CSV table of C-alpha atoms and ligand atoms in Angstrom, one decimal:
chain,number,residue,atom,x,y,z
H,1112,MET,CA,107.4,-27.4,3.1
H,1113,VAL,CA,106.7,-24.2,4.2
H,1114,THR,CA,105.8,-24.0,7.8
H,1115,ASN,CA,107.4,-21.8,10.3
H,1116,LEU,CA,107.7,-18.8,8.3
H,1117,PRO,CA,108.2,-15.5,10.5
H,1118,ALA,CA,105.1,-13.5,11.6
H,1119,GLU,CA,106.3,-10.6,9.3
H,1120,ALA,CA,106.4,-12.7,6.4
H,1121,ARG,CA,102.7,-14.1,7.0
H,1122,ALA,CA,101.5,-10.5,7.5
H,1123,LYS,CA,103.1,-9.8,4.2
H,1124,TRP,CA,101.5,-12.3,2.3
H,1125,ALA,CA,98.1,-10.9,3.5
H,1126,GLU,CA,99.1,-7.8,1.9
H,1127,VAL,CA,100.0,-9.5,-1.4
H,1128,VAL,CA,96.8,-11.2,-1.4
H,1129,ALA,CA,95.1,-7.7,-0.7
H,1130,ALA,CA,96.9,-6.0,-3.6
H,1131,ARG,CA,94.9,-4.4,-6.2
H,1132,SER,CA,97.0,-3.9,-9.0
H,1133,PRO,CA,99.7,-6.1,-10.8
H,1134,GLU,CA,102.5,-3.4,-10.1
H,1135,GLU,CA,101.6,-3.4,-6.3
H,1136,LYS,CA,101.3,-7.3,-6.2
H,1137,ILE,CA,104.8,-7.4,-7.6
H,1138,ARG,CA,106.4,-4.9,-5.2
H,1139,LEU,CA,104.6,-6.7,-2.3
H,1140,MET,CA,105.9,-10.2,-3.3
H,1141,ARG,CA,109.5,-8.9,-3.5
H,1142,GLU,CA,109.0,-7.6,0.0
H,1143,PHE,CA,107.8,-11.0,1.0
H,1144,LEU,CA,110.6,-12.7,-0.5
H,1145,SER,CA,113.2,-10.6,1.4
H,1146,LEU,CA,111.2,-11.4,4.7
H,1147,VAL,CA,111.5,-15.5,4.0
H,1148,PRO,CA,114.7,-17.1,5.5
H,1149,LYS,CA,116.3,-18.8,2.6
H,1150,HIS,CA,116.8,-22.5,3.4
H,1151,LYS,CA,116.0,-26.2,2.1
H,1152,GLY,CA,112.4,-26.1,3.5
H,1153,THR,CA,111.5,-22.8,1.7
H,1154,SER,CA,113.2,-23.2,-1.5
H,1155,LYS,CA,110.1,-24.6,-3.3
H,1156,LEU,CA,107.9,-21.6,-2.0
H,1157,VAL,CA,110.8,-19.2,-3.0
H,1158,ALA,CA,110.8,-20.5,-6.7
H,1159,ASN,CA,107.3,-20.4,-6.8
H,1160,ILE,CA,106.6,-16.9,-5.9
H,1161,ARG,CA,109.9,-15.8,-8.2
H,1162,ARG,CA,107.8,-17.7,-11.1
H,1163,ARG,CA,104.6,-15.9,-10.2
H,1164,ILE,CA,106.4,-12.5,-10.3
H,1165,ALA,CA,107.8,-13.5,-13.9
H,1166,GLU,CA,104.4,-14.3,-14.7
H,1167,LEU,CA,102.8,-11.2,-13.6
H,1168,GLU,CA,105.8,-9.1,-15.1
H,1169,ARG,CA,105.2,-10.9,-18.7
H,1170,GLU,CA,101.2,-10.4,-18.3
H,1171,LEU,CA,102.0,-6.7,-17.8
H,1172,GLU,CA,104.0,-6.3,-20.9
H,1173,ARG,CA,101.5,-8.4,-23.0
H,1174,SER,CA,98.6,-6.2,-21.8
H,1175,LYS,CA,100.7,-2.9,-22.7
H,1176,ALA,CA,101.3,-4.8,-26.1
H,1177,ARG,CA,97.5,-5.5,-26.2
H,1178,ARG,CA,96.7,-1.8,-25.9
H,1179,LYS,CA,99.1,-1.2,-28.8
H,1180,GLY,CA,96.8,-3.5,-30.6
H,1181,SER,CA,99.2,-6.7,-31.2
H,1182,GLY,CA,98.0,-10.3,-30.4
H,1183,ALA,CA,95.3,-11.6,-28.7
H,1184,GLY,CA,95.0,-14.5,-25.9
H,1185,PHE,CA,94.3,-18.1,-26.8
H,1186,ALA,CA,91.3,-18.8,-25.2
H,1187,ILE,CA,88.6,-21.0,-26.8
H,1188,PRO,CA,84.6,-20.7,-25.6
H,1189,LYS,CA,83.8,-24.2,-24.1
H,1190,GLU,CA,81.2,-26.4,-25.8
H,1191,GLY,CA,79.9,-29.8,-25.4
H,1192,ALA,CA,80.6,-32.4,-22.2
H,1193,GLY,CA,84.3,-31.1,-21.7
H,1194,GLN,CA,86.9,-29.3,-23.2
H,1195,ILE,CA,90.3,-31.3,-23.7
H,1196,VAL,CA,93.3,-29.5,-24.8
H,1197,ILE,CA,95.8,-31.6,-26.8
H,1198,LEU,CA,99.4,-30.7,-25.9
H,1199,GLY,CA,102.4,-31.9,-27.3
H,1200,PRO,CA,105.9,-31.1,-29.2
H,1201,PRO,CA,105.9,-30.1,-32.7
H,1202,ASN,CA,104.9,-32.7,-35.6
H,1203,VAL,CA,103.8,-35.3,-33.2
H,1204,GLY,CA,100.5,-35.5,-35.1
H,1205,LYS,CA,98.0,-33.2,-32.8
H,1206,SER,CA,96.5,-31.8,-36.2
H,1207,SER,CA,96.1,-35.2,-37.9
H,1208,LEU,CA,94.3,-36.5,-34.6
H,1209,LEU,CA,91.9,-33.7,-34.7
H,1210,ALA,CA,91.2,-34.0,-38.2
H,1211,ALA,CA,90.7,-37.7,-37.7
H,1212,VAL,CA,88.4,-37.9,-34.8
H,1213,THR,CA,86.6,-34.3,-35.1
H,1214,ASN,CA,84.8,-32.2,-37.6
H,1215,ALA,CA,87.6,-29.8,-37.7
H,1216,LYS,CA,90.1,-29.4,-40.9
H,1217,PRO,CA,93.4,-28.3,-39.7
H,1218,GLU,CA,96.1,-27.9,-41.5
H,1219,VAL,CA,98.6,-31.1,-41.5
H,1220,SER,CA,102.2,-30.9,-42.7
H,1221,PRO,CA,105.5,-32.3,-42.2
H,1222,LEU,CA,107.0,-28.9,-41.0
H,1223,PRO,CA,107.2,-28.1,-37.4
H,1224,PHE,CA,105.0,-25.3,-35.8
H,1225,THR,CA,102.4,-25.7,-38.6
H,1226,THR,CA,99.4,-24.8,-36.1
H,1227,GLN,CA,99.9,-21.3,-34.6
H,1228,ARG,CA,96.6,-20.8,-32.9
H,1229,PRO,CA,94.6,-23.1,-31.0
H,1230,VAL,CA,91.8,-25.0,-33.3
H,1231,PRO,CA,88.8,-26.5,-31.9
H,1232,GLY,CA,86.8,-29.5,-32.9
H,1233,MET,CA,83.9,-31.7,-31.6
H,1234,LEU,CA,84.3,-35.4,-31.0
H,1235,GLN,CA,81.2,-37.6,-30.7
H,1236,TYR,CA,81.0,-40.2,-28.0
H,1237,GLU,CA,78.0,-42.4,-27.9
H,1238,ASP,CA,75.4,-39.6,-27.3
H,1239,ILE,CA,77.5,-36.8,-26.3
H,1240,GLN,CA,80.3,-34.8,-27.7
H,1241,PHE,CA,83.7,-33.6,-26.3
H,1242,GLN,CA,85.6,-30.3,-27.7
H,1243,LEU,CA,89.3,-31.1,-28.4
H,1244,VAL,CA,91.3,-28.3,-28.8
H,1245,GLU,CA,94.7,-28.6,-30.7
H,1246,ALA,CA,97.4,-26.3,-28.8
H,1247,PRO,CA,100.3,-25.1,-30.8
H,1248,ALA,CA,103.2,-27.3,-30.2
H,1249,ILE,CA,104.8,-26.9,-26.6
H,1250,VAL,CA,108.4,-26.7,-26.3
H,1251,GLU,CA,110.9,-26.9,-23.3
H,1252,GLY,CA,111.0,-23.6,-21.5
H,1253,ALA,CA,107.1,-22.9,-22.1
H,1254,SER,CA,106.5,-22.2,-18.5
H,1255,GLU,CA,109.2,-19.5,-18.8
H,1256,GLY,CA,107.2,-18.2,-21.9
H,1257,ARG,CA,109.1,-19.7,-25.0
H,1258,MET,CA,107.2,-19.8,-28.1
H,1259,ASN,CA,103.7,-18.7,-26.5
H,1260,GLY,CA,104.4,-21.1,-23.9
H,1261,LEU,CA,102.1,-19.0,-21.2
H,1262,GLN,CA,99.2,-18.8,-23.5
H,1263,ILE,CA,99.3,-22.7,-24.4
H,1264,LEU,CA,99.6,-23.3,-20.4
H,1265,SER,CA,97.0,-20.7,-19.6
H,1266,LEU,CA,94.7,-23.0,-22.4
H,1267,ALA,CA,95.5,-26.2,-20.6
H,1268,ARG,CA,94.7,-24.6,-16.8
H,1269,ASN,CA,91.5,-23.4,-18.3
H,1270,SER,CA,90.4,-26.7,-19.8
H,1271,ASP,CA,88.5,-29.7,-18.3
H,1272,GLY,CA,91.3,-32.1,-19.2
H,1273,LEU,CA,94.6,-32.8,-20.9
H,1274,MET,CA,95.5,-35.1,-24.0
H,1275,ILE,CA,99.3,-35.4,-23.9
H,1276,MET,CA,100.5,-36.3,-27.4
H,1277,VAL,CA,103.9,-38.0,-28.2
H,1278,ASP,CA,105.6,-39.3,-31.2
H,1279,LEU,CA,106.5,-43.1,-31.2
H,1280,SER,CA,108.9,-42.6,-34.1
H,1281,GLU,CA,111.2,-40.2,-31.9
H,1282,ASP,CA,111.6,-40.2,-28.0
H,1283,PRO,CA,108.2,-40.5,-26.7
H,1284,VAL,CA,109.5,-40.7,-23.2
H,1285,GLY,CA,111.7,-37.8,-23.5
H,1286,GLN,CA,108.4,-35.8,-25.1
H,1287,PHE,CA,106.2,-36.8,-22.4
H,1288,TYR,CA,108.6,-35.7,-19.6
H,1289,MET,CA,109.0,-32.4,-21.2
H,1290,VAL,CA,105.4,-31.7,-21.5
H,1291,GLN,CA,104.6,-32.9,-17.9
H,1292,SER,CA,107.4,-30.8,-16.5
H,1293,GLU,CA,106.5,-27.5,-18.2
H,1294,LEU,CA,102.8,-28.3,-16.7
H,1295,ASP,CA,104.3,-29.1,-13.3
H,1296,LYS,CA,106.4,-25.6,-13.4
H,1297,ALA,CA,103.0,-23.8,-14.2
H,1298,GLY,CA,101.3,-25.6,-11.4
H,1299,ILE,CA,99.3,-27.8,-13.3
H,1300,LEU,CA,99.4,-31.6,-12.1
H,1301,ILE,CA,98.4,-34.4,-14.2
H,1302,ARG,CA,98.5,-36.9,-11.5
H,1303,ARG,CA,95.4,-36.8,-9.0
H,1304,PRO,CA,97.0,-35.6,-5.6
H,1305,GLU,CA,95.8,-37.5,-2.6
H,1306,GLY,CA,94.4,-34.6,-0.8
H,1307,GLU,CA,93.0,-31.4,-2.9
H,1308,VAL,CA,92.6,-28.0,-1.3
H,1309,GLU,CA,90.8,-25.2,-2.6
H,1310,ILE,CA,90.6,-22.0,-0.5
H,1311,ILE,CA,88.0,-19.4,-1.5
H,1312,ARG,CA,88.2,-16.2,0.6
H,1313,ARG,CA,85.1,-14.5,1.5
H,1314,ALA,CA,84.5,-10.7,2.5
H,1315,HIS,CA,83.2,-11.2,5.8
H,1316,GLY,CA,81.6,-13.3,8.4
H,1317,VAL,CA,81.5,-16.7,7.3
H,1318,GLY,CA,84.6,-17.7,9.6
H,1319,ILE,CA,86.7,-20.9,8.4
H,1320,GLN,CA,84.2,-23.4,6.8
H,1321,ILE,CA,85.3,-26.8,5.6
H,1322,VAL,CA,83.5,-28.4,3.0
H,1323,GLY,CA,83.6,-31.2,0.6
H,1324,GLY,CA,84.1,-34.7,0.8
H,1325,GLY,CA,87.7,-34.9,2.2
H,1326,THR,CA,89.1,-35.6,5.5
H,1327,LEU,CA,91.8,-33.9,7.7
H,1328,ALA,CA,94.6,-36.2,8.0
H,1329,ASP,CA,97.0,-35.0,10.6
H,1330,CYS,CA,95.4,-31.9,12.3
H,1331,THR,CA,92.0,-30.5,13.8
H,1332,TYR,CA,89.8,-27.8,12.7
H,1333,GLU,CA,91.5,-25.9,15.4
H,1334,ASP,CA,94.7,-26.5,13.8
H,1335,VAL,CA,93.5,-25.3,10.4
H,1336,LYS,CA,91.7,-22.2,11.7
H,1337,ASN,CA,95.4,-21.2,13.7
H,1338,LEU,CA,97.3,-21.8,10.5
H,1339,LEU,CA,94.9,-19.6,8.5
H,1340,GLU,CA,94.7,-16.8,11.0
H,1341,SER,CA,98.5,-16.6,11.0
H,1342,TYR,CA,97.9,-15.4,7.4
H,1343,ARG,CA,95.3,-13.2,8.3
H,1344,ILE,CA,92.6,-15.4,6.8
H,1345,THR,CA,89.5,-15.3,8.9
H,1346,SER,CA,86.8,-15.7,6.6
H,1347,ALA,CA,87.1,-18.3,4.0
H,1348,VAL,CA,85.4,-21.6,2.6
H,1349,LEU,CA,88.1,-24.6,2.3
H,1350,LYS,CA,86.9,-27.1,-0.3
H,1351,ILE,CA,88.9,-30.5,0.7
H,1352,SER,CA,88.7,-33.8,-1.1
H,1353,GLY,CA,90.9,-36.8,-0.4
H,1354,LYS,CA,93.3,-37.1,2.8
H,1355,VAL,CA,94.2,-33.5,3.5
H,1356,THR,CA,97.3,-32.6,5.5
H,1357,LEU,CA,98.2,-29.2,7.1
H,1358,ASP,CA,101.0,-29.1,4.9
H,1359,ASN,CA,98.4,-29.4,1.7
H,1360,ILE,CA,96.6,-26.7,3.3
H,1361,GLU,CA,99.5,-24.3,3.8
H,1362,ASP,CA,100.6,-25.0,0.2
H,1363,ALA,CA,97.0,-24.0,-1.1
H,1364,ILE,CA,97.7,-20.5,0.4
H,1365,PHE,CA,100.4,-19.8,-1.9
H,1366,SER,CA,100.2,-21.9,-5.1
H,1367,HIS,CA,97.3,-22.1,-7.1
H,1368,SER,CA,98.2,-25.6,-8.4
H,1369,VAL,CA,95.4,-27.3,-10.4
H,1370,TYR,CA,94.6,-31.1,-11.1
H,1371,LYS,CA,93.6,-31.7,-14.7
H,1372,PRO,CA,92.6,-35.2,-15.5
H,1373,THR,CA,94.8,-36.4,-18.5
H,1374,ILE,CA,95.3,-39.1,-21.2
H,1375,VAL,CA,98.5,-39.7,-23.0
H,1376,VAL,CA,98.1,-40.6,-26.7
H,1377,ALA,CA,101.1,-41.9,-28.5
H,1378,ASN,CA,101.1,-41.6,-32.1
H,1379,LYS,CA,102.6,-43.1,-35.4
H,1380,LEU,CA,102.2,-46.7,-34.2
H,1381,ASP,CA,102.4,-47.7,-38.0
H,1382,LEU,CA,106.2,-46.8,-38.1
H,1383,PRO,CA,109.2,-49.2,-37.5
H,1384,GLY,CA,110.1,-49.5,-33.8
H,1385,ALA,CA,107.1,-47.9,-32.5
H,1386,LYS,CA,106.0,-51.0,-30.3
H,1387,GLU,CA,109.2,-51.3,-28.6
H,1388,LYS,CA,109.2,-47.6,-27.6
H,1389,MET,CA,105.5,-47.8,-26.7
H,1390,ALA,CA,106.7,-50.5,-24.1
H,1391,LEU,CA,109.3,-47.9,-22.7
H,1392,LEU,CA,106.5,-45.2,-22.3
H,1393,GLU,CA,104.0,-47.7,-20.7
H,1394,GLY,CA,106.7,-48.1,-17.8
H,1395,GLU,CA,106.9,-44.3,-17.2
H,1396,VAL,CA,103.3,-43.2,-17.7
H,1397,MET,CA,102.3,-46.1,-15.1
H,1398,ARG,CA,103.8,-44.0,-12.5
H,1399,PHE,CA,101.2,-41.4,-13.1
H,1400,LYS,CA,98.5,-43.7,-13.0
H,1401,ILE,CA,96.9,-42.3,-16.1
H,1402,PRO,CA,95.5,-43.8,-19.2
H,1403,LEU,CA,97.9,-44.3,-21.8
H,1404,LEU,CA,96.9,-45.2,-25.9
H,1405,ALA,CA,98.8,-45.9,-29.0
H,1406,VAL,CA,97.3,-44.9,-32.3
H,1407,SER,CA,98.1,-44.3,-35.7
H,1408,CYS,CA,96.4,-41.4,-37.4
H,1409,THR,CA,97.6,-42.9,-40.7
H,1410,SER,CA,96.1,-46.1,-40.2
H,1411,GLY,CA,93.5,-45.3,-38.1
H,1412,GLU,CA,94.2,-48.0,-35.2
H,1413,GLY,CA,93.3,-47.2,-31.8
H,1414,LEU,CA,91.6,-44.0,-32.6
H,1415,LYS,CA,88.1,-45.5,-31.5
H,1416,LYS,CA,89.2,-45.7,-28.2
H,1417,ILE,CA,90.0,-41.9,-27.3
H,1418,GLY,CA,86.3,-40.8,-26.5
H,1419,GLU,CA,85.9,-43.6,-24.1
H,1420,ASN,CA,88.9,-42.8,-22.4
H,1421,ILE,CA,88.3,-39.1,-22.1
H,1422,PHE,CA,84.9,-39.9,-20.8
H,1423,ARG,CA,86.4,-42.1,-18.1
H,1424,VAL,CA,89.2,-39.9,-16.8
H,1425,LEU,CA,86.8,-36.8,-16.7
H,1426,GLY,CA,84.7,-38.6,-14.2
H,1427,ILE,CA,81.4,-37.7,-15.4
H,1428,ILE,CA,78.1,-39.6,-15.7
H,1429,ARG,CA,75.0,-39.1,-18.1
H,1430,VAL,CA,71.5,-38.8,-16.3
H,1431,TYR,CA,68.4,-38.7,-18.3
H,1432,THR,CA,65.7,-37.0,-16.8
H,1433,LYS,CA,62.0,-37.9,-17.3
H,1434,GLU,CA,58.7,-36.2,-16.5
H,1435,PRO,CA,56.4,-38.1,-14.3
H,1436,SER,CA,53.7,-37.5,-17.0
H,1437,SER,CA,55.6,-38.6,-19.9
H,1438,ARG,CA,56.7,-42.2,-20.8
H,1439,GLU,CA,59.8,-41.6,-22.5
H,1440,PRO,CA,63.3,-39.8,-20.9
H,1441,SER,CA,65.1,-37.0,-22.4
H,1442,THR,CA,67.2,-38.0,-25.5
H,1443,LYS,CA,69.9,-35.6,-24.5
H,1444,PRO,CA,71.7,-36.5,-21.1
H,1445,LEU,CA,72.5,-34.4,-18.4
H,1446,VAL,CA,76.4,-34.3,-17.8
H,1447,VAL,CA,77.4,-34.4,-14.4
H,1448,LYS,CA,80.2,-35.4,-12.1
H,1449,SER,CA,80.2,-38.9,-10.8
H,1450,GLY,CA,79.1,-39.0,-7.1
H,1451,THR,CA,76.2,-36.4,-8.0
H,1452,SER,CA,73.0,-36.9,-5.7
H,1453,VAL,CA,69.3,-36.8,-6.9
H,1454,ILE,CA,69.0,-33.5,-5.1
H,1455,GLU,CA,71.9,-32.0,-7.0
H,1456,VAL,CA,70.4,-33.0,-10.3
H,1457,ALA,CA,67.0,-31.3,-9.2
H,1458,ARG,CA,68.9,-28.2,-8.3
H,1459,GLU,CA,70.7,-28.1,-11.9
H,1460,LEU,CA,67.0,-28.5,-13.4
H,1461,HIS,CA,65.2,-25.9,-11.8
H,1462,SER,CA,65.1,-24.0,-8.4
H,1463,GLU,CA,61.1,-24.8,-7.9
H,1464,ILE,CA,62.2,-28.7,-8.5
H,1465,TYR,CA,64.9,-28.3,-6.0
H,1466,LYS,CA,62.9,-26.3,-3.2
H,1467,ASN,CA,59.8,-28.5,-3.6
H,1468,PHE,CA,61.6,-32.1,-3.7
H,1469,LYS,CA,59.7,-34.8,-2.6
H,1470,TYR,CA,61.2,-38.0,-4.0
H,1471,ALA,CA,62.4,-39.6,-7.0
H,1472,ARG,CA,62.1,-42.7,-9.3
H,1473,ILE,CA,65.0,-44.3,-10.7
H,1474,TRP,CA,65.6,-46.9,-13.6
H,1475,GLY,CA,68.9,-47.9,-14.6
H,1476,PRO,CA,72.4,-49.0,-13.0
H,1477,SER,CA,71.6,-47.4,-9.7
H,1478,ALA,CA,68.2,-48.5,-9.2
H,1479,LYS,CA,67.5,-51.9,-7.2
H,1480,TYR,CA,64.6,-52.5,-9.3
H,1481,PRO,CA,62.9,-50.4,-12.2
H,1482,GLY,CA,61.3,-47.5,-10.8
H,1483,GLU,CA,62.8,-47.7,-7.4
H,1484,ARG,CA,61.6,-44.8,-5.1
H,1485,VAL,CA,64.3,-43.0,-3.5
H,1486,GLY,CA,65.4,-39.9,-1.4
H,1487,PRO,CA,67.4,-36.6,-2.1
H,1488,THR,CA,70.8,-38.3,-1.1
H,1489,HIS,CA,70.7,-41.3,-3.5
H,1490,ILE,CA,73.9,-41.0,-5.7
H,1491,LEU,CA,73.5,-41.5,-9.3
H,1492,GLU,CA,75.2,-43.6,-12.0
H,1493,ASP,CA,76.0,-43.5,-15.6
H,1494,GLY,CA,73.0,-44.3,-17.7
H,1495,ASP,CA,70.2,-43.7,-14.9
H,1496,ILE,CA,66.9,-42.3,-15.6
H,1497,VAL,CA,65.5,-39.9,-13.1
H,1498,GLU,CA,62.0,-38.9,-12.6
H,1499,ILE,CA,61.6,-36.2,-10.0
H,1500,HIS,CA,58.3,-35.8,-8.2
H,1501,TYR,CA,57.7,-32.3,-6.6
B,2632,LIG,N1,103.7,-42.4,-40.2
B,2632,LIG,C1,102.6,-41.5,-39.5
B,2632,LIG,N2,102.8,-40.3,-39.7
B,2632,LIG,C2,101.8,-39.3,-39.2
B,2632,LIG,C3,100.9,-40.0,-38.3
B,2632,LIG,N3,100.2,-38.8,-37.7
B,2632,LIG,C4,100.8,-37.5,-38.3
B,2632,LIG,N4,101.7,-38.1,-39.2
B,2632,LIG,C5,102.7,-37.1,-40.0
B,2632,LIG,O1,103.2,-36.5,-39.1
B,2632,LIG,C6,103.5,-35.0,-39.5
B,2632,LIG,C7,103.1,-33.7,-38.5
B,2632,LIG,O2,101.5,-33.9,-38.4
B,2632,LIG,P1,100.7,-32.7,-37.8
B,2632,LIG,O3,99.2,-33.7,-37.7
B,2632,LIG,O4,100.7,-31.5,-38.8
B,2632,LIG,O5,101.6,-32.8,-36.7
B,2632,LIG,P2,101.2,-31.5,-35.4
B,2632,LIG,O6,101.6,-32.1,-34.2
B,2632,LIG,O7,99.8,-30.7,-35.7
B,2632,LIG,O8,102.2,-30.4,-35.8
B,2632,LIG,P3,102.5,-29.1,-35.3
B,2632,LIG,O9,101.2,-28.2,-35.5
B,2632,LIG,O10,103.5,-28.5,-36.3
B,2632,LIG,O11,103.0,-28.8,-34.0
B,2632,LIG,C8,102.6,-34.9,-40.9
B,2632,LIG,O12,103.6,-35.2,-41.9
B,2632,LIG,C9,101.5,-36.0,-40.8
B,2632,LIG,O13,101.5,-36.9,-42.0
B,2632,LIG,C10,100.9,-41.2,-38.1
B,2632,LIG,O14,100.0,-41.9,-37.3
B,2632,LIG,N5,101.8,-42.3,-38.8
B,2633,LIG,MG1,99.2,-29.2,-35.7
């Protein structure tokens, strides 16, 4: 890990963060690299910074090209209860799946690289919808910019979750690891890390605040404060979850790694030999502790389970709000993160309801009995009906 960087390097990093233009950032990152001693302990950091310099340089080139009028970004506006980006090598059946489970009508063809731009479609799951977005095929070297790789990876970075798709008539294990390693090189993790850290820098005056449900595993608040100060970060909010180490925090200063809830879908289960390959794939995907589904877009087998798996991996719940004066709750649920409390729902609804909150009545899975009266910190569950009194 990156501990024990010389003080000049830490100070230089503060300049990198403060830099206004990409050109200046690139120059300062190069200067930063020249101040980092090169050994095993810093090799990950050095690789990370080099990648970001390369990314910035490519971004600069792209924005120059855009000004000349060629090519646009891949961003798709989000809709529904979550945006899931479908990632996979050419020809695995991404368009076939999108056509089978959503309202979209993408082109399906035996030729590789048929889909050239992202295609969105809505998937109905019970009373909510997810937005699936088929990304153009991803290839080895995407994280270095091959075949629109950077745009595809930024689509993935901005999503709520990912579906990695592989082909059971090819080498599904190799395909899975190819996609996983390109994501990893782009700082996108598909396995939930033990501790998650997000550093939100604030202009002045908040000091170092630690928020979120996590705990510090091997350090005290003072240690964190001293570490951040050595990088001249004196005003920031740290959102932590899980068990967070000092190393995790130092990593978060440099890299903007993100975790994306992910499911793996193995397609073409109808073809010969698919079941044997599925068994091999299971052994590998298991190590990431993420769901794996076998499907066939041709026969339809397994497709029904997709909605439920997305729902579970996103870690969301549906809450139905009800006015005290009315008999029926809303038919459209409010979709919130699991672990959400009654007062957080009040805040989502209206600032008046939040400010004047008195108590709530609950029906459903989290209620001890129908109409249980609860306070602001009561944690809700999927399917709860909430009646807020204020
Ligand atoms: N046997 C079989 N063939 C399938 C299945 N799903 C898709 N295919 C075929 O696989 C080929 C590629 O399908 P597409 O859906 O276009 O694949 P894609 O991943 O969108 O491909 P690109 O957009 O080019 O990356 C087509 O010939 C499909 O008919 C399946 O479940 N079983
Ligand atoms: Mg396609």
